[in-house]
Coordinates of C-alpha atoms and ligand atoms in Angstrom, one line a residue:
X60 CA 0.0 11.6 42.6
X61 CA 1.1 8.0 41.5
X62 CA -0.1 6.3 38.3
X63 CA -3.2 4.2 38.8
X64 CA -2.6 0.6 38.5
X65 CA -5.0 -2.0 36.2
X66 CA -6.6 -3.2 39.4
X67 CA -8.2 0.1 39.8
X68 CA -9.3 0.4 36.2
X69 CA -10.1 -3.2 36.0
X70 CA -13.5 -5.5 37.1
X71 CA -11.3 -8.1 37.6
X72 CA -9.0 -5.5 40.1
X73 CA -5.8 -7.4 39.1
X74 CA -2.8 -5.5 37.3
X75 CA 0.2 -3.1 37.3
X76 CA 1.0 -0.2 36.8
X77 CA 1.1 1.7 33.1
X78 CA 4.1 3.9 32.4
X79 CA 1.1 6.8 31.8
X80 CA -2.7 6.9 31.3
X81 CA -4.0 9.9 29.0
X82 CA -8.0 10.6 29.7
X83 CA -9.8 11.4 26.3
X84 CA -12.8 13.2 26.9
X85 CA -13.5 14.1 23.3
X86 CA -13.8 11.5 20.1
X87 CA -11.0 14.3 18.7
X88 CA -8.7 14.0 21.3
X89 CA -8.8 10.0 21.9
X90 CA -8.5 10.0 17.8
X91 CA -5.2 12.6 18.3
X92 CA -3.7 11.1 21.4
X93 CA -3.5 7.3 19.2
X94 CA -2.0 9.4 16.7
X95 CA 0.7 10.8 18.7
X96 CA 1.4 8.0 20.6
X97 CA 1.5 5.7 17.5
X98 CA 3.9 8.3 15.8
X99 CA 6.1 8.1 18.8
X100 CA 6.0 4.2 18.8
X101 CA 4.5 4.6 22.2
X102 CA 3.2 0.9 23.1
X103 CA -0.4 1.9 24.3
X104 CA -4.0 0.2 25.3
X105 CA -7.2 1.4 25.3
X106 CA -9.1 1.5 28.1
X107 CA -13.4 1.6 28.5
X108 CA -14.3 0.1 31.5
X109 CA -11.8 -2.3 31.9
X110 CA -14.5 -5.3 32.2
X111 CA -13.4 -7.4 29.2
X112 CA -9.5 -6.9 30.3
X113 CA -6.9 -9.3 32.1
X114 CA -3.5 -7.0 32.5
X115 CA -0.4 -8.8 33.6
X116 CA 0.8 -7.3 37.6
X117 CA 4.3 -4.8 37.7
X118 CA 5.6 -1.9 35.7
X119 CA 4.0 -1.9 32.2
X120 CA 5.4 -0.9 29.0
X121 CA 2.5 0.7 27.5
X122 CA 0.0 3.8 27.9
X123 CA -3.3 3.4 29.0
X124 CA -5.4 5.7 27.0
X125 CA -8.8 5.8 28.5
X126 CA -11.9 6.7 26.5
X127 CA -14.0 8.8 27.8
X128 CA -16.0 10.7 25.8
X129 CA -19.6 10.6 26.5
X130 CA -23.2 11.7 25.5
X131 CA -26.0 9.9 22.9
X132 CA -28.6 12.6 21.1
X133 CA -31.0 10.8 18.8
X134 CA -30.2 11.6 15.1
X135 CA -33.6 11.2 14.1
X136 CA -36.6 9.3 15.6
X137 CA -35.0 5.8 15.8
X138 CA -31.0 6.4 15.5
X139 CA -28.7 7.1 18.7
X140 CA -25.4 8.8 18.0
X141 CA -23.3 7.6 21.0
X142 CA -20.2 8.5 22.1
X143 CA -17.3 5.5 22.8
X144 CA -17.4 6.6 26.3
X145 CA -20.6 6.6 27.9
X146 CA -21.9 4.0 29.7
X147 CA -23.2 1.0 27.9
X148 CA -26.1 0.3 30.4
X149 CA -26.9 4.2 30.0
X150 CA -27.9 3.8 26.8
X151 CA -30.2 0.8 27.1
X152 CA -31.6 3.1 30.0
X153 CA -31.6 6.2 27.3
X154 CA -33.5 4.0 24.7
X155 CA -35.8 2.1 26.9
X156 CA -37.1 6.0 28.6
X157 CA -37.4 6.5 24.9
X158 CA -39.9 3.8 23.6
X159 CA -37.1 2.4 21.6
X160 CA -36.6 -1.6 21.4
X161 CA -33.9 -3.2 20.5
X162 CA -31.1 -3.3 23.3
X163 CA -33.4 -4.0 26.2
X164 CA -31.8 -7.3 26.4
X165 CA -28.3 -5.7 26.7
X166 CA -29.2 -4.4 30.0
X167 CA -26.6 -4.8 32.5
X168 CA -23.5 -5.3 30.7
X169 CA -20.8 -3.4 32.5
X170 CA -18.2 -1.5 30.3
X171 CA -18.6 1.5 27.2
X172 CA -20.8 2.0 24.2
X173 CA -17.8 2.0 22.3
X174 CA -16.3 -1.5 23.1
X175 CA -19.7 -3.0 22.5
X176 CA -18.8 -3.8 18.8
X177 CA -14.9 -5.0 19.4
X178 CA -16.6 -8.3 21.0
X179 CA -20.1 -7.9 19.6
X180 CA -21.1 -8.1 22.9
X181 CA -24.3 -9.8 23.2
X182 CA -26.5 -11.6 25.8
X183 CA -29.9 -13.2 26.3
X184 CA -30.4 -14.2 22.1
X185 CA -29.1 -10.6 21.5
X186 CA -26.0 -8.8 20.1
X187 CA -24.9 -5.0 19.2
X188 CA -24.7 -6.7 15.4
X189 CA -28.8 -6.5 15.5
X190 CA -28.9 -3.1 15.5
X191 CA -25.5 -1.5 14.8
X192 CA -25.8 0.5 11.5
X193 CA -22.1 2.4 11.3
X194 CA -19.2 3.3 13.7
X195 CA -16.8 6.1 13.8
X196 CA -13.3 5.0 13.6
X197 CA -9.8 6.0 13.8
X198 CA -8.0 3.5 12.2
X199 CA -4.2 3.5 13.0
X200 CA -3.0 1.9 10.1
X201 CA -4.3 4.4 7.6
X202 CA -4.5 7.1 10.1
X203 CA -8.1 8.2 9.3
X204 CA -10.9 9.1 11.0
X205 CA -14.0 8.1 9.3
X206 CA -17.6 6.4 9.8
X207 CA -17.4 2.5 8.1
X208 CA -20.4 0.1 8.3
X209 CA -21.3 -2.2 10.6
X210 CA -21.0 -5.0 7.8
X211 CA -17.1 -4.0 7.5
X212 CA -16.2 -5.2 10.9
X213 CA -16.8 -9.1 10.3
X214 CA -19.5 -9.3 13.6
X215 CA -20.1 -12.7 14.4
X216 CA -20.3 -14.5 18.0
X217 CA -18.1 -12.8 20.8
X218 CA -16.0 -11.2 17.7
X219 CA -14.9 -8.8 15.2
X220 CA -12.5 -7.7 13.6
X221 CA -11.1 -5.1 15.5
X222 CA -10.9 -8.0 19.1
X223 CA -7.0 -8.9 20.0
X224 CA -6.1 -6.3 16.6
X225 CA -6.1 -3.2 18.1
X226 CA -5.9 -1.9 14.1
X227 CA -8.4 0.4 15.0
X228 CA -10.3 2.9 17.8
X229 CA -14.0 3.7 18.2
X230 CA -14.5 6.9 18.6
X231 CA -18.8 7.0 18.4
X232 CA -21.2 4.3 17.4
X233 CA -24.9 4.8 15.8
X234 CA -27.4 2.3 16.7
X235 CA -30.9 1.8 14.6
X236 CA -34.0 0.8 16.9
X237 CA -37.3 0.3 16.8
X238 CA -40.1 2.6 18.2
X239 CA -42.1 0.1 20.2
X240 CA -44.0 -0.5 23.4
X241 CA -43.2 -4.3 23.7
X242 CA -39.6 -5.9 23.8
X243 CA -37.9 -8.4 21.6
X244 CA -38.5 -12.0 22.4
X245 CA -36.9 -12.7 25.8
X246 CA -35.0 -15.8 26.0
X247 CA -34.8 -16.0 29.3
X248 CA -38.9 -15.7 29.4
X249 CA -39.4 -18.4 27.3
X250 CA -39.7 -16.0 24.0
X251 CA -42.0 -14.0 25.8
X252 CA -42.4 -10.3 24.7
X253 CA -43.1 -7.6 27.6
X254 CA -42.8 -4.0 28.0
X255 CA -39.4 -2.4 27.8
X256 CA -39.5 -1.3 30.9
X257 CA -40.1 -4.7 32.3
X258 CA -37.7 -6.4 30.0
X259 CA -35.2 -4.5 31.8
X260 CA -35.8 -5.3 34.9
X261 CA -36.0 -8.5 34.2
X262 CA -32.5 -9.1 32.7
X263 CA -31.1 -6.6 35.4
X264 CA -32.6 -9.2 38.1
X265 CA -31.4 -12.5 36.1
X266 CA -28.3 -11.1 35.7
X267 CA -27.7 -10.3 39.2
X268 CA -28.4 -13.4 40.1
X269 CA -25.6 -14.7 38.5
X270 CA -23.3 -11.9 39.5
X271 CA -22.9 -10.6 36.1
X272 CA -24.0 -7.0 37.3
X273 CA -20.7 -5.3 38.6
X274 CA -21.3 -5.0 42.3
X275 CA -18.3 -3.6 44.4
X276 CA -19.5 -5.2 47.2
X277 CA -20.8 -9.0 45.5
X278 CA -16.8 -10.4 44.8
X279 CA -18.7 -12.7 42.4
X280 CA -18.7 -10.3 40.1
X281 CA -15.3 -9.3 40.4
X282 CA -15.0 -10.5 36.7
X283 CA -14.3 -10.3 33.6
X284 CA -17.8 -11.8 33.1
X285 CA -18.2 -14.7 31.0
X286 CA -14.4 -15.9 31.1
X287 CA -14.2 -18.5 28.1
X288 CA -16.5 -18.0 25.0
X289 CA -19.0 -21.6 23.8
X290 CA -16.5 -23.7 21.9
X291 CA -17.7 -24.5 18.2
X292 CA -17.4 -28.2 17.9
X293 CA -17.4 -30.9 15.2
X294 CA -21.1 -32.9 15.7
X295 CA -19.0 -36.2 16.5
X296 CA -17.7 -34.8 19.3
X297 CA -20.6 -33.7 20.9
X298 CA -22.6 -36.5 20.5
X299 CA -18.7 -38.4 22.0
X300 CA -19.4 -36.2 24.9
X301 CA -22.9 -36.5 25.2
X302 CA -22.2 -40.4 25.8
X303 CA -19.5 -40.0 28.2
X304 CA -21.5 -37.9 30.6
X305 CA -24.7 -39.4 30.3
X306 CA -27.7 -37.3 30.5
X307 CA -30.3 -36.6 27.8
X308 CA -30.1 -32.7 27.4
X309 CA -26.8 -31.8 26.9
X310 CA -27.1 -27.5 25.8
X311 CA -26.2 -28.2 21.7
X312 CA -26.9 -25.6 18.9
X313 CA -26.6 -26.6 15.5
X314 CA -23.4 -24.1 14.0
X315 CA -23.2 -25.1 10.5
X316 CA -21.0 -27.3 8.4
X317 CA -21.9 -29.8 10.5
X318 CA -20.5 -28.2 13.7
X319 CA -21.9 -27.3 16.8
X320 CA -21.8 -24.9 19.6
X321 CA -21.2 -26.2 22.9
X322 CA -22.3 -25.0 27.1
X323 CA -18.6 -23.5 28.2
X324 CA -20.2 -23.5 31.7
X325 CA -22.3 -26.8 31.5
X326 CA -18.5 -28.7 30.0
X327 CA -17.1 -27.0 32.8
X328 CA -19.6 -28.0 35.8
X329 CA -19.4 -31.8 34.1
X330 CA -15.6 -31.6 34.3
X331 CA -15.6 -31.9 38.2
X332 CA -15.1 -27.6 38.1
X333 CA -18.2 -26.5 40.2
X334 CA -19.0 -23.3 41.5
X335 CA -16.2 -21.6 43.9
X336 CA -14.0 -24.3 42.1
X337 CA -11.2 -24.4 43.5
X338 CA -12.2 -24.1 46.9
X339 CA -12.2 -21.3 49.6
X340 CA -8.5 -20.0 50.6
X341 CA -8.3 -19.6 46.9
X342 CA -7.7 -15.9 45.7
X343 CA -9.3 -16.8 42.7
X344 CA -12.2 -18.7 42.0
X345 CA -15.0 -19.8 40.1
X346 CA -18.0 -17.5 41.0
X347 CA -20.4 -19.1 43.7
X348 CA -23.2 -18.0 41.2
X349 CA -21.6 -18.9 37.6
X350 CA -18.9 -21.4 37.0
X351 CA -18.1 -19.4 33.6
X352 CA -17.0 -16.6 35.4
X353 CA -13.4 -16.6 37.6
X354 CA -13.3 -14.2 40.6
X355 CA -11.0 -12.4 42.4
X356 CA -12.2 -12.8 45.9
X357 CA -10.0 -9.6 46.8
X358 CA -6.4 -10.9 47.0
X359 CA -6.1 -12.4 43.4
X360 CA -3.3 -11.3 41.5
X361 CA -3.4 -12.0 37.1
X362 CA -1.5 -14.7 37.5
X363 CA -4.0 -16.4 39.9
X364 CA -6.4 -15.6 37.3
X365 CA -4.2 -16.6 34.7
X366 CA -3.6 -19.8 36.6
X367 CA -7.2 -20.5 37.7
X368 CA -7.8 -20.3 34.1
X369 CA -5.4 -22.3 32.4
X370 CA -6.1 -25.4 35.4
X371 CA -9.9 -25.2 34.0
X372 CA -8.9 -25.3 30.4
X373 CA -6.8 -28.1 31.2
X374 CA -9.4 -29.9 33.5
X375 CA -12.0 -29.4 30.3
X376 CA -9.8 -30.6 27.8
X377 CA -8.9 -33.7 29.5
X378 CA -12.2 -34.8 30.0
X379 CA -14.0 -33.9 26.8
X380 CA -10.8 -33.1 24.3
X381 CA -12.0 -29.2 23.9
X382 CA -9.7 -26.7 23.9
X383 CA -11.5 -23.4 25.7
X384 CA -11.0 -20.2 25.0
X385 CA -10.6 -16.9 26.8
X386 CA -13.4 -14.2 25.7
X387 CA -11.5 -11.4 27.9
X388 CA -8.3 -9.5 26.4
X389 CA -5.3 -10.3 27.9
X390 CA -2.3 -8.4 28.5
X391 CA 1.0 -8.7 28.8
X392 CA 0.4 -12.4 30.5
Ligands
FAD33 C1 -20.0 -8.8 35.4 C2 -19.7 -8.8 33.9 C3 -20.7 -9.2 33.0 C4 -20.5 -9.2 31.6 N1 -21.5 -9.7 30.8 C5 -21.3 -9.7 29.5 C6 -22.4 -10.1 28.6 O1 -23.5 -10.5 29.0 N2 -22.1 -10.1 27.3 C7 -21.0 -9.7 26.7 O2 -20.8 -9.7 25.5 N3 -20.0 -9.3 27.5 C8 -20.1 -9.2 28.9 N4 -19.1 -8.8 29.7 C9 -17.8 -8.4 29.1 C10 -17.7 -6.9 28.9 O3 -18.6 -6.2 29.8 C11 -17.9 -6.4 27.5 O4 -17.0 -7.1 26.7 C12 -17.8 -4.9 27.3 O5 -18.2 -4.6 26.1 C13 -16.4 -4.4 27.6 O6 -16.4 -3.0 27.6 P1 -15.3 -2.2 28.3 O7 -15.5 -0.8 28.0 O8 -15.2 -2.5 29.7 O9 -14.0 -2.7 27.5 P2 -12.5 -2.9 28.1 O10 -12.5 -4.0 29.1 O11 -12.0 -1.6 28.6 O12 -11.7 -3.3 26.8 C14 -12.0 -4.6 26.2 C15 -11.2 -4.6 24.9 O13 -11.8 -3.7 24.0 C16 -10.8 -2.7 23.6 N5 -11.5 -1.4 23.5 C17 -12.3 -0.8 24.5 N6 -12.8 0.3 24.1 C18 -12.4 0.4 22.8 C19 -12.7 1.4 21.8 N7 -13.4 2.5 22.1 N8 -12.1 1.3 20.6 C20 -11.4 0.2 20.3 N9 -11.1 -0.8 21.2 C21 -11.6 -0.7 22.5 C22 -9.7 -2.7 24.7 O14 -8.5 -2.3 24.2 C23 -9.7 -4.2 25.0 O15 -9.0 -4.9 24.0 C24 -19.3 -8.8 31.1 C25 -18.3 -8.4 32.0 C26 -18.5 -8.3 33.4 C27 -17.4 -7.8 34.3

């Protein structure tokens, strides 16, 4: 049987082939296969769900070591114990059948439990660092496997400090909730607080609107989901921008030190890039539903991704002088 490429293990379905994949289906054994392969100088990646990853097209230098290791069993009345392979959106379903708040929010993110702290992924005025207490890790450079805290992997907005370092794996990750009947504050709902069951549904059925729940048959969300993370800004420059384009609300959020955090997708639509940017015989596009996603609308290779994304980082920093960046690994590009 031949080697499945990236474009199979991908949501972006762009990508060669790896010289060999190795499936993990115990913490121990994805902990013992980065040890052997890291002993052996092996060049290797680590694969979830493959929805945060852009992997360059051809014969591929490196191992693709897939983590799937799956189950969650509550540790005590709040705490899930989950393991790095099971599927993210199953544990929000796990905690929300169990009266437990917290992640409702986090509904619909494609990908695994255990890559949810590598980006501290996050969504609708929620992130894994809310309720992240420790993680199990193998950490290559000191070739241990040991539980750290939360507070040791430098969370902050679409980062930590395992993204783009590889130093380490995650092998499980525990998670502290909150026995309740009503959700957090919905940002999407104005700050509303509903059941957890409704929450749910609720960000399932935003979300889809916007193509950001993977859909084989929807190529909108043939993504890598939000493709360029809000730029951080000095105040100056946003209020530069603000003038140029004209309108009263431009999406601003104070950052500190007198920065602030800047729309990726409004700078984008205001740069002339709007949805299904660049246009229909494209391969790869904006989404038709989100112009911070790019799409492979079934043909794209990486480097049409790669392209599509560099044009709108260009395009962006013309206009407005912000440098965008990517929030998706890439590899090899
Ligand atoms: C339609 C869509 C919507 C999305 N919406 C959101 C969103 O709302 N919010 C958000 O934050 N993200 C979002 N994403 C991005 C993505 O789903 C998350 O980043 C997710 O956590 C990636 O998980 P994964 O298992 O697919 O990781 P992969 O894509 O497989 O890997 C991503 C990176 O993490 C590393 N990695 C993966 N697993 C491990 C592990 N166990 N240990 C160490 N490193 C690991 C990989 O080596 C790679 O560098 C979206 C993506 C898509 C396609």
């Amino acid at each position: 049987m031949s080697t499945p490429s990236f474009a199979s293990l991908t949501t972006l379905r762009v990508g060669g082939t790896p010289a060999d994949i190795v499936e993990c289906t115990t913490a121990e054994a994805l902990a013992a296969t980065v040890a052997r392969l890291d002993a052996a100088g092996t060049p290797l990646i680590i694969v979830g769900g493959g929805s945060n990853l852009l992997v360059a097209e051809g014969a591929l230098d490196l191992t693709a070591v897939l983590v799937r290791n799956t189950g969650i069993s509550l540790v005590d009345d709040i705490t899930l114990r989950i393991q790095a392979g099971t599927v993210w959106d199953n544990v929000v379903a796990f905690a929300v059948e169990h009266g437990l708040g917290g992640i409702e929010a986090l509904s619909g993110i494609p990908g695994s439990a255990g890559a949810t702290p590598v980006q501290n992924v996050g969504a609708y005025g929620s992130e894994i660092a809310d309720v992240l207490t420790r993680v199990r890790l193998y950490n290559r450079e000191t070739e241990t496997d040991e539980w750290v805290p939360a507070s040791s992997l430098d969370l902050a907005y679409r980062y930590s400090n395992l993204k783009f370092t590889s130093r380490a794996v995650v092998l499980e990750i525990e998670l502290e909730l909150e026995k309740t009947e009503q959700s957090i504050p919905l940002r999407h709902l104005g700050g509303e607080r509903v059941s957890l069951a409704e929450a749910r549904e609720s960000v399932l059925e935003t979300r889809r609107a916007k193509g950001m729940v993977l859909d084989s048959a929807d190529h909108d969300t043939w993504s890598a989901g939000s493709f360029f993370t809000n730029p951080v800004v000095p105040a100056a420059l946003a209020d530069d921008i603000e003038a140029i384009v004209g309108e009263d609300r431009m999406p601003r959020f104070a950052a500190g030190d007198g920065q602030v955090k800047l729309s990726a997708a409004w700078l984008i639509e205001r740069a002339g890039c709007h949805r299904g940017f660049p246009g229909e015989d494209a391969p790869a596009r904006l989404s038709t539903k989100h112009t911070l996603a790019l799409t492979n609308r079934g043909a794209a290779t990486a480097d049409d991704i790669a392209a599509l994304a560099r044009r709108v980082q260009g395009v962006v920093e013309k206009q407005f002088g912000v440098e965008l960046h990517p929030e998706p690994v890439w590899v090899g590009l």
